[in-house]
Coordinates of C-alpha atoms in Angstrom, one line a residue:
X157 CA 16.1 36.7 1.0
X158 CA 12.3 38.0 1.4
X159 CA 11.3 36.6 -1.7
X160 CA 12.6 33.2 -0.8
X161 CA 11.0 32.9 2.4
X162 CA 7.5 33.9 0.8
X163 CA 7.7 31.5 -1.6
X164 CA 9.4 28.7 0.2
X165 CA 6.8 26.1 0.0
X166 CA 6.8 26.4 -3.9
X167 CA 10.3 26.3 -4.2
X168 CA 10.5 23.4 -1.8
X169 CA 7.9 21.5 -4.2
X170 CA 10.0 22.3 -7.1
X171 CA 13.1 21.0 -5.8
X172 CA 11.3 17.8 -4.7
X173 CA 9.8 17.3 -8.4
X174 CA 13.2 18.0 -10.2
X175 CA 14.8 15.4 -7.5
X176 CA 12.3 12.7 -8.4
X177 CA 12.0 13.3 -11.8
X178 CA 15.9 13.2 -12.2
X179 CA 16.0 9.9 -10.2
X180 CA 13.2 8.3 -12.0
X181 CA 14.1 9.2 -15.5
X182 CA 18.0 8.6 -15.0
X183 CA 19.1 6.3 -18.0
X184 CA 15.5 6.2 -19.8
X185 CA 15.2 7.2 -23.5
X186 CA 13.6 10.4 -24.4
X187 CA 10.8 8.7 -26.0
X188 CA 10.2 6.6 -23.0
X189 CA 10.7 9.6 -20.5
X190 CA 8.2 11.4 -22.3
X191 CA 5.6 8.9 -22.1
X192 CA 6.0 8.0 -18.4
X193 CA 5.8 11.8 -17.8
X194 CA 2.7 12.2 -19.9
X195 CA 1.0 9.2 -18.4
X196 CA 2.2 10.5 -15.1
X197 CA 0.6 14.0 -15.7
X198 CA -2.6 12.6 -17.2
X199 CA -3.0 10.4 -13.9
X200 CA -2.1 13.6 -11.9
X201 CA -5.1 15.5 -13.4
X202 CA -7.6 12.7 -12.4
X203 CA -6.1 12.9 -8.7
X204 CA -6.1 16.6 -8.7
X205 CA -10.0 16.5 -9.5
X206 CA -10.7 14.4 -6.7
X207 CA -8.2 16.1 -4.2
X208 CA -9.0 19.4 -4.8
X209 CA -12.4 18.9 -3.6
X210 CA -11.1 17.1 -0.9
X211 CA -8.6 20.0 0.4
X212 CA -11.4 22.7 -0.6
X213 CA -13.9 20.8 1.9
X214 CA -11.1 20.4 4.7
X215 CA -9.6 23.9 4.6
X216 CA -13.2 25.6 5.3
X217 CA -15.3 23.2 7.2
X218 CA -12.3 21.0 8.7
X219 CA -14.2 17.5 7.6
X220 CA -12.3 14.8 6.0
X221 CA -14.9 13.3 3.6
X222 CA -14.4 9.6 3.2
X223 CA -17.0 9.4 0.8
X224 CA -15.3 11.7 -1.6
X225 CA -14.1 8.8 -3.7
X226 CA -17.6 7.6 -3.9
X227 CA -18.9 10.9 -5.2
X228 CA -16.1 10.3 -8.2
X229 CA -17.8 6.8 -8.9
X230 CA -21.2 8.0 -8.7
X231 CA -20.3 10.9 -11.0
X232 CA -18.7 8.0 -13.5
X233 CA -21.8 5.9 -13.3
X234 CA -24.4 9.1 -14.0
X235 CA -21.9 10.2 -16.8
X236 CA -21.8 6.8 -18.1
X237 CA -25.6 6.1 -17.6
X238 CA -26.2 9.5 -19.8
X239 CA -24.3 8.4 -22.4
X240 CA -25.3 5.0 -22.9
X241 CA -28.6 4.3 -20.9
X242 CA -30.7 7.8 -20.4
X243 CA -33.7 5.9 -19.8
X244 CA -32.6 4.9 -16.5
X245 CA -31.6 8.6 -15.4
X246 CA -35.1 9.8 -16.4
X247 CA -37.1 7.4 -14.9
X248 CA -35.1 7.6 -11.2
X249 CA -33.9 10.9 -11.5
X250 CA -37.6 12.4 -11.2
X251 CA -38.3 10.1 -8.2
X252 CA -35.1 11.2 -6.7
X253 CA -35.9 15.1 -7.2
X254 CA -39.5 14.4 -5.9
X255 CA -37.7 13.1 -2.6
X256 CA -35.7 16.2 -2.4
X257 CA -38.5 18.4 -2.7
X258 CA -40.1 16.8 0.1
X259 CA -37.2 17.4 2.4
X260 CA -37.2 20.9 1.1
X261 CA -40.3 21.6 2.9
X262 CA -38.2 21.2 6.0
X263 CA -37.7 25.3 6.8
X264 CA -41.5 25.9 6.0
X265 CA -42.8 23.3 8.5
X266 CA -40.4 24.3 11.1
X267 CA -42.4 27.7 11.1
X268 CA -45.4 25.6 12.3
X269 CA -44.5 22.7 14.3
X270 CA -41.3 21.3 15.8
X271 CA -41.7 17.8 17.1
X272 CA -40.4 16.2 20.4
X273 CA -37.5 13.9 20.0
X274 CA -39.5 10.4 20.0
X275 CA -42.0 12.1 17.3
X276 CA -39.0 12.8 15.0
X277 CA -37.9 9.2 15.4
X278 CA -41.3 8.1 14.6
X279 CA -41.4 10.4 11.5
X280 CA -38.5 9.0 10.2
X281 CA -39.7 5.4 10.5
X282 CA -43.0 6.4 8.8
X283 CA -41.2 7.9 5.9
X284 CA -38.7 4.8 5.5
X285 CA -41.7 2.7 5.2
X286 CA -43.5 5.2 2.5
X287 CA -40.2 5.6 0.9
X288 CA -40.3 1.6 0.8
X289 CA -43.9 1.2 -0.7
X290 CA -43.2 3.8 -3.4
X291 CA -40.5 1.9 -4.9
X292 CA -41.4 -1.5 -4.3
X293 CA -41.2 -3.7 -7.2
X294 CA -39.7 -1.0 -9.4
X295 CA -38.2 -2.3 -12.5
X296 CA -34.7 -1.5 -12.1
X297 CA -33.3 -4.5 -13.5
X298 CA -35.1 -3.9 -16.6
X299 CA -34.2 -0.5 -16.9
X300 CA -30.5 -0.9 -16.9
X301 CA -31.0 -3.7 -19.5
X302 CA -30.0 -1.6 -22.4
X303 CA -28.7 -2.4 -25.8
X304 CA -25.4 0.0 -25.0
X305 CA -25.0 -1.2 -21.3
X306 CA -25.7 -4.9 -21.6
X307 CA -24.4 -7.9 -23.6
X308 CA -27.2 -10.5 -22.4
X309 CA -31.1 -10.4 -22.8
X310 CA -31.8 -6.4 -24.0
X311 CA -35.1 -5.3 -22.8
X312 CA -36.9 -2.5 -25.3
X313 CA -37.5 0.7 -23.3
X314 CA -41.6 0.2 -24.0
X315 CA -41.3 -3.1 -21.9
X316 CA -38.5 -1.7 -19.5
X317 CA -40.8 1.4 -18.3
X318 CA -43.9 1.4 -16.0
X319 CA -46.8 3.1 -17.1
X320 CA -47.1 6.9 -16.7
X321 CA -49.7 6.6 -14.0
X322 CA -47.7 4.2 -11.9
X323 CA -44.8 6.5 -12.0
X324 CA -46.7 9.4 -10.9
X325 CA -48.1 7.5 -8.0
X326 CA -44.5 6.4 -7.2
X327 CA -43.7 10.3 -7.6
X328 CA -46.1 11.3 -5.2
X329 CA -45.1 8.6 -2.6
X330 CA -41.4 10.0 -3.0
X331 CA -42.6 13.4 -2.1
X332 CA -44.5 12.2 0.5
X333 CA -41.8 10.4 2.2
X334 CA -39.7 13.2 1.7
X335 CA -42.3 15.6 3.2
X336 CA -42.7 13.4 6.5
X337 CA -38.8 13.0 6.9
X338 CA -38.5 16.9 6.7
X339 CA -41.0 17.2 9.8
X340 CA -38.6 15.2 11.7
X341 CA -35.6 17.5 10.9
X342 CA -37.5 20.7 11.3
X343 CA -36.2 23.0 14.1
X344 CA -36.5 26.4 15.0
X345 CA -33.0 28.0 14.1
X346 CA -32.6 31.3 13.4
X347 CA -31.2 30.3 9.9
X348 CA -34.5 28.5 9.1
X349 CA -36.6 31.3 10.9
X350 CA -35.2 34.0 8.5
X351 CA -35.8 31.8 5.3
X352 CA -38.7 33.5 3.0
X353 CA -41.8 31.5 2.8
X354 CA -42.4 32.4 -0.7
X355 CA -38.8 31.2 -1.6
X356 CA -39.5 27.9 0.1
X357 CA -42.6 27.4 -1.5
X358 CA -41.0 28.7 -5.2
X359 CA -38.2 26.0 -4.9
X360 CA -40.3 23.0 -3.5
X361 CA -43.3 23.9 -6.6
X362 CA -40.2 24.1 -9.2
X363 CA -38.6 20.8 -8.0
X364 CA -42.0 19.2 -8.2
X365 CA -42.5 20.6 -11.9
X366 CA -38.9 19.7 -12.9
X367 CA -39.8 16.3 -11.7
X368 CA -43.0 15.9 -13.7
X369 CA -41.5 17.3 -17.0
X370 CA -38.4 14.8 -16.6
X371 CA -41.1 12.0 -16.1
X372 CA -43.0 13.3 -19.2
X373 CA -40.0 13.8 -21.3
X374 CA -38.8 10.3 -20.4
X375 CA -39.0 8.9 -24.2
X376 CA -38.6 11.9 -26.5
X377 CA -35.6 12.7 -24.1
X378 CA -34.0 9.3 -24.6
X379 CA -34.3 9.1 -28.3
X380 CA -32.9 12.7 -28.4
X381 CA -30.0 12.2 -26.2
X382 CA -28.9 8.9 -28.2
X383 CA -29.3 10.4 -31.5
X384 CA -27.2 13.4 -30.6
X385 CA -23.6 13.3 -31.7
X386 CA -21.2 11.2 -29.8
X387 CA -18.7 14.5 -29.0
X388 CA -21.8 16.6 -27.7
X389 CA -23.3 13.7 -25.7
X390 CA -20.3 13.3 -24.0
X391 CA -20.1 16.7 -23.2
X392 CA -23.7 16.7 -21.5
X393 CA -22.3 13.4 -19.8
X394 CA -19.5 15.5 -18.2
X395 CA -22.2 18.0 -17.0
X396 CA -24.5 15.3 -15.7
X397 CA -21.8 13.6 -14.0
X398 CA -20.7 17.3 -12.1
X399 CA -24.2 18.1 -11.2
X400 CA -25.0 14.4 -9.7
X401 CA -21.8 14.7 -7.7
X402 CA -22.4 18.4 -6.2
X403 CA -26.3 17.5 -5.8
X404 CA -25.3 14.5 -3.6
X405 CA -22.3 16.4 -1.9
X406 CA -25.0 19.4 -1.0
X407 CA -27.5 16.8 0.5
X408 CA -24.7 14.9 2.5
X409 CA -23.9 18.2 3.9
X410 CA -27.3 19.5 4.6
X411 CA -29.0 16.5 6.0
X412 CA -25.8 14.5 7.4
X413 CA -22.5 16.5 8.4
X414 CA -23.8 19.5 9.3
X415 CA -25.4 18.4 12.6
X416 CA -22.0 16.9 13.2
X417 CA -19.5 19.9 12.8
X418 CA -18.8 19.7 16.7
X419 CA -18.0 15.8 16.5
X420 CA -15.3 15.2 14.1
X421 CA -15.1 11.5 15.0
X422 CA -18.4 11.2 14.0
X423 CA -17.8 12.8 10.7
X424 CA -15.2 10.1 10.0
X425 CA -17.6 7.6 10.9
X426 CA -20.4 8.5 9.0
X427 CA -18.6 9.4 5.8
X428 CA -16.5 6.2 5.9
X429 CA -20.1 4.5 6.6
X430 CA -21.6 6.3 3.4
X431 CA -19.1 4.8 1.4
X432 CA -19.8 1.5 1.9
X433 CA -23.6 2.3 1.2
X434 CA -22.7 4.3 -2.1
X435 CA -20.7 1.1 -2.9
X436 CA -23.6 -1.5 -2.4
X437 CA -26.1 1.2 -4.0
X438 CA -24.1 0.9 -7.2
X439 CA -23.7 -2.9 -7.3
X440 CA -27.2 -3.0 -6.6
X441 CA -28.3 -0.8 -9.5
X442 CA -25.5 -1.4 -12.1
X443 CA -24.3 -4.8 -11.0
X444 CA -20.7 -5.5 -9.9
X445 CA -19.1 -6.1 -13.2
X446 CA -17.5 -2.9 -14.9
X447 CA -18.1 -1.6 -18.2
X448 CA -16.3 0.7 -20.6
X449 CA -17.1 4.0 -22.3
X450 CA -17.3 4.8 -25.7
X451 CA -14.1 7.6 -26.5
X452 CA -16.0 10.4 -28.4
X453 CA -15.1 10.8 -32.0
X454 CA -13.1 14.0 -31.4
X455 CA -10.4 11.4 -30.2
X456 CA -11.1 8.5 -31.8
X457 CA -11.7 9.1 -35.7
X458 CA -10.5 6.4 -37.6
X459 CA -8.1 7.4 -40.5
X460 CA -5.0 6.3 -42.7
X461 CA -3.1 9.0 -41.5
X462 CA -3.2 8.3 -37.8
X463 CA -1.2 8.7 -35.4
X464 CA -1.2 12.8 -36.0
X465 CA 2.1 14.1 -36.7
X466 CA 1.4 16.7 -34.1
X467 CA -1.6 18.8 -32.2
X468 CA -2.1 20.7 -35.1
X469 CA -2.7 18.2 -37.6
X470 CA -4.6 16.5 -34.8
X471 CA -7.3 19.3 -34.8
X472 CA -7.9 18.5 -38.5
X473 CA -8.0 14.9 -38.2
X474 CA -9.2 13.9 -35.0
X475 CA -6.9 10.6 -34.5
X476 CA -6.9 8.4 -31.6
X477 CA -3.3 9.4 -30.8
X478 CA -0.4 12.1 -31.5
X479 CA 3.1 11.9 -32.0
X480 CA 4.6 13.8 -29.0
X481 CA 8.4 13.1 -27.9
X482 CA 8.8 10.6 -30.7
X483 CA 6.1 8.1 -29.7
X484 CA 2.2 7.9 -30.2
X485 CA 0.2 9.2 -27.3
X486 CA -3.6 8.7 -26.8
X487 CA -5.0 12.0 -27.7
X488 CA -8.1 11.4 -25.1
X489 CA -5.3 11.6 -22.3
X490 CA -4.4 14.9 -23.5
X491 CA -7.9 15.9 -23.0
X492 CA -8.0 14.9 -19.4
X493 CA -4.6 17.0 -18.8
X494 CA -6.5 19.8 -20.4
X495 CA -9.3 19.4 -18.2
X496 CA -7.5 19.3 -15.0
X497 CA -5.8 22.2 -16.1
X498 CA -9.1 24.1 -16.7
X499 CA -10.7 23.2 -13.3
X500 CA -7.2 24.6 -11.8
X501 CA -7.8 28.0 -13.3
X502 CA -11.5 28.0 -12.7
X503 CA -10.8 27.4 -8.9
X504 CA -7.8 29.9 -9.0
X505 CA -9.9 32.5 -10.3
X506 CA -12.8 31.5 -8.1
X507 CA -10.9 31.8 -4.9
X508 CA -8.9 34.7 -5.8
X509 CA -10.7 36.6 -8.2
X510 CA -14.6 36.5 -6.9
X511 CA -16.5 37.9 -3.9
X512 CA -17.6 33.9 -3.0
X513 CA -14.1 33.1 -2.8
X514 CA -13.0 35.9 -0.7
X515 CA -15.7 34.5 1.5
X516 CA -14.7 31.3 1.6
X517 CA -10.8 32.4 2.3
X518 CA -12.1 34.7 5.2
X519 CA -14.1 31.8 6.3
X520 CA -11.2 29.2 6.4
X521 CA -9.5 32.2 8.9
X522 CA -12.3 32.9 11.2
X523 CA -15.8 31.8 10.4
X524 CA -17.4 33.5 13.4
X525 CA -16.4 37.0 12.3
X526 CA -17.7 36.1 8.7
X527 CA -20.7 35.4 10.6
X528 CA -21.1 38.3 12.2
X529 CA -20.7 40.3 9.0
X530 CA -24.3 38.9 8.3
X531 CA -23.1 36.4 5.5
X532 CA -24.9 33.0 5.9
X533 CA -21.8 30.8 6.4
X534 CA -23.9 27.4 6.7
X535 CA -24.7 28.3 3.0
X536 CA -21.3 28.7 2.2
X537 CA -20.4 25.6 3.5
X538 CA -23.1 23.6 1.8
X539 CA -21.9 25.5 -1.6
X540 CA -18.2 24.6 -1.0
X541 CA -19.1 21.2 -0.4
X542 CA -21.2 20.8 -3.5
X543 CA -18.5 22.6 -5.4
X544 CA -15.8 19.9 -4.5
X545 CA -18.2 17.0 -4.7
X546 CA -19.0 18.4 -8.1
X547 CA -15.2 18.2 -9.2
X548 CA -15.2 14.7 -8.1
X549 CA -18.2 14.0 -10.2
X550 CA -16.6 15.4 -13.1
X551 CA -13.5 13.8 -12.8
X552 CA -15.2 10.3 -12.6
X553 CA -16.9 11.1 -16.0
X554 CA -13.6 12.1 -17.4
X555 CA -12.0 8.7 -16.4
X556 CA -14.9 6.6 -18.0
X557 CA -13.4 6.3 -21.3
X558 CA -9.8 5.8 -19.9
X559 CA -10.6 3.7 -17.2
X560 CA -13.9 2.3 -17.4
X561 CA -16.5 2.4 -14.5
X562 CA -16.5 -0.3 -11.9
X563 CA -17.4 -0.3 -8.2
X564 CA -13.7 -0.5 -6.8
X565 CA -12.8 2.9 -8.7
X566 CA -14.4 4.7 -5.2
X567 CA -11.7 3.2 -2.9
X568 CA -9.2 3.2 -5.3
X569 CA -9.1 7.1 -5.9
X570 CA -10.2 8.1 -2.6
X571 CA -6.5 6.4 -1.4
X572 CA -4.8 8.2 -4.0
X573 CA -6.6 11.2 -3.2
X574 CA -5.7 11.2 0.2
X575 CA -2.0 10.4 -0.4
X576 CA -2.1 13.8 -2.7
X577 CA -3.8 16.1 -0.2
X578 CA -1.2 14.4 2.8
X579 CA 1.7 15.2 0.5
X580 CA 0.5 18.8 -0.5
X581 CA -0.9 19.7 2.6
X582 CA -4.1 19.2 4.1
X583 CA -6.5 22.1 2.7
X584 CA -4.1 23.8 0.5
X585 CA -5.0 23.8 -3.3
X586 CA -1.5 24.6 -4.5
X587 CA -0.5 21.6 -2.3
X588 CA -3.3 19.4 -4.2
X589 CA -1.3 20.4 -7.3
X590 CA 2.1 19.5 -6.4
X591 CA 0.8 16.5 -4.6
X592 CA -1.2 14.9 -7.8
X593 CA 1.9 15.8 -10.1
X594 CA 4.2 13.8 -7.7
X595 CA 2.0 11.1 -7.1
X596 CA 0.8 10.7 -10.5
X597 CA 4.6 10.6 -12.0
X598 CA 5.5 8.1 -9.3
X599 CA 2.6 6.0 -10.3
X600 CA 3.3 6.1 -13.8
X601 CA 7.0 5.5 -13.3
X602 CA 5.8 2.3 -11.1
X603 CA 3.9 1.2 -13.8
X604 CA 6.6 1.4 -16.2
X605 CA 8.7 -0.8 -14.0
X606 CA 6.0 -3.2 -14.1
X607 CA 6.2 -3.6 -17.9
X608 CA 9.8 -2.9 -18.8
X609 CA 11.4 -3.6 -15.7
X610 CA 14.2 -1.6 -14.3
X611 CA 17.9 -1.6 -15.5
X612 CA 20.4 -1.2 -12.6
X613 CA 24.0 -0.4 -13.5
X614 CA 25.6 -3.2 -12.1
X615 CA 23.2 -5.8 -13.5
X616 CA 23.0 -7.1 -17.4
X617 CA 19.3 -7.6 -17.6
X618 CA 16.5 -5.6 -16.2
X619 CA 14.6 -6.8 -13.4
X620 CA 10.9 -6.9 -14.0
X621 CA 8.5 -5.6 -11.6
X622 CA 5.3 -6.9 -9.3
X623 CA 2.2 -4.8 -9.8
X624 CA 2.5 -4.2 -6.4
X625 CA 5.5 -1.8 -7.1
X626 CA 3.3 0.8 -8.7
X627 CA 0.8 0.9 -5.9
X628 CA 3.9 0.9 -3.3
X629 CA 5.6 4.1 -5.3
X630 CA 3.1 6.5 -4.2
X631 CA 3.3 5.7 -0.5
X632 CA 7.1 5.9 -0.8
X633 CA 6.9 9.5 -2.1
X634 CA 4.6 10.0 0.7
X635 CA 7.0 9.1 3.3
X636 CA 10.0 11.1 1.8
X637 CA 8.0 14.3 1.6
X638 CA 6.6 13.8 5.2
X639 CA 10.1 12.8 6.7
X640 CA 11.3 16.1 4.9
X641 CA 8.2 18.2 6.1
X642 CA 5.9 16.6 8.3
X643 CA 3.0 19.1 7.4
X644 CA 3.2 18.3 3.9
X645 CA 4.7 20.6 1.4
X646 CA 2.5 23.8 1.5
X647 CA 0.8 22.5 5.1
X648 CA 1.0 24.8 8.1
X649 CA 1.5 24.3 11.7
X650 CA -1.4 24.7 13.8

C-alpha cells in the first residue's frame, strides 16, 4: 500500500495512457495502430524538448516563459542557416558577440560608476543610436540570397559580404553600443562587487577575440562547412541551434527577466512581447516564407532495397524508411524519437546524479537557504534558463527536416508545450514526459481521423474529419486530465 501511495502519480498517468490508447485504437488494424503510435511518439519527442525547458524554468524560478516557443523557432532557423547558408551566421554572429562583450562590461563598470536614473535612460538612448548607426545599410538581404536557400536571384558570397574594414568598424560600433548600455545597467549589487575584475576582463577580451576570429574566418569557414558531409554538417547544425537558443535564453534571463522576479505579471507581459519581437526579427531576416531542411544521408540514402526490413538492415542501408509493424516508417522520425529519449536521460542524470542537479532541486525547495550556504543562486538561475532554452533550440533543429522552418512554428509549439506542462503538472519533468506522450498520441490520432476518417460501429461509412479535429484533440485530452486531477498528473498542491 505504501508503494502505491508513493508512486500514485506514475500509476495515474499509466492508467490514463492505457485508457486513452484503448479508446483511440479500438478497431484499428495493427499496421495502422503502429503507424499512429510511432507518429505520436515522434511528436511527443518534439513536444518534450520544448516542454521540459518550460517545466525546468518554472520549477526553479517560477517564471512562465511565453517566449519559449520563439527559442524553438530561433534554434530551428540557426541550425538551418548553419546547414545551408553559413555566411549569414559568420557575418551576423560576430556582431552579436561584440555587442554581448560590451554588455559583459557591466560588472566592471559597476566598480567605478553608478549612474542616476535619468542618466541610465540617456545611456540606453545613446547605445541605441550607436547600434543603429553600426548596422546602417547592413546587407542582410544579400547575405540571405544564398544558392541553397533561395530560388530567385542568387548573390555570390564575394558580392554579398562587405569588405573586412567595414565589418571591423561595425564590430567596434557594436561593442561600443553594448559598453554604453552596460553603463546604464551597472549597479553595486553584492554579486557584482564580488565578481573578480580579472575574470570580467578576460571574458570581455575573449569574446572580442572570438568575434574577430569568426569574422576573419568567414570565407574559409563557409567553404569548410558547405563541403562537409551532410551527416556531420547536420550534427553541427544541432549544436549551433542548441548554443544559439542557450545563449539567447541566458541573455534574456540576465538582462530582462532577472529584475522582474518579484513581478510575475511583468514577466508574462515581457516574455509575451518578446514572442512578437522574435517573430518580426525572423520575418525581417529570413522572410515570411518557410523553407525545408534537407534530411541527412544517414536517413535518406537512395537504394533499390529500400525500405529496410528492420533496424539492423537499416544500419547498413541508411534507407529513408524502415518496416515497423508491417508498414514502412520514416527513419528520420525514429531519430527524432531517439533524440527525445537521450535528452530525457541526460536531464534525469543531470538532476539526480550531479551536484548541479542537487543545487537545482534544493533551489526549488528553498532558494534562500541555498543562497545562505554561499551558492550563487542567480548564476544557477541563468544556467537553468540557458539549459531550458538550449533544449528548445535543439528541438527546433531536429524538427526542421521533419516540419521545415517557418515563422508560425513558435506559436504552434508554444501552445502545445503549455498544454503538455498543464497536463503533466507545472514544474515536473516526469509530468512533461507523460504530458508529451498524451498530447503527441492525441495529435497523431486526430491527424489519422483527418486522413482516414473514423468508423463508428452503427455507421456503414467512415466519417471524414476536419483538420480542426487534430488540433482540438490535444485540448480535449487536457480537459479530461484536469477534470480528473486539476493540478495535472504530477502536479502538487501549494
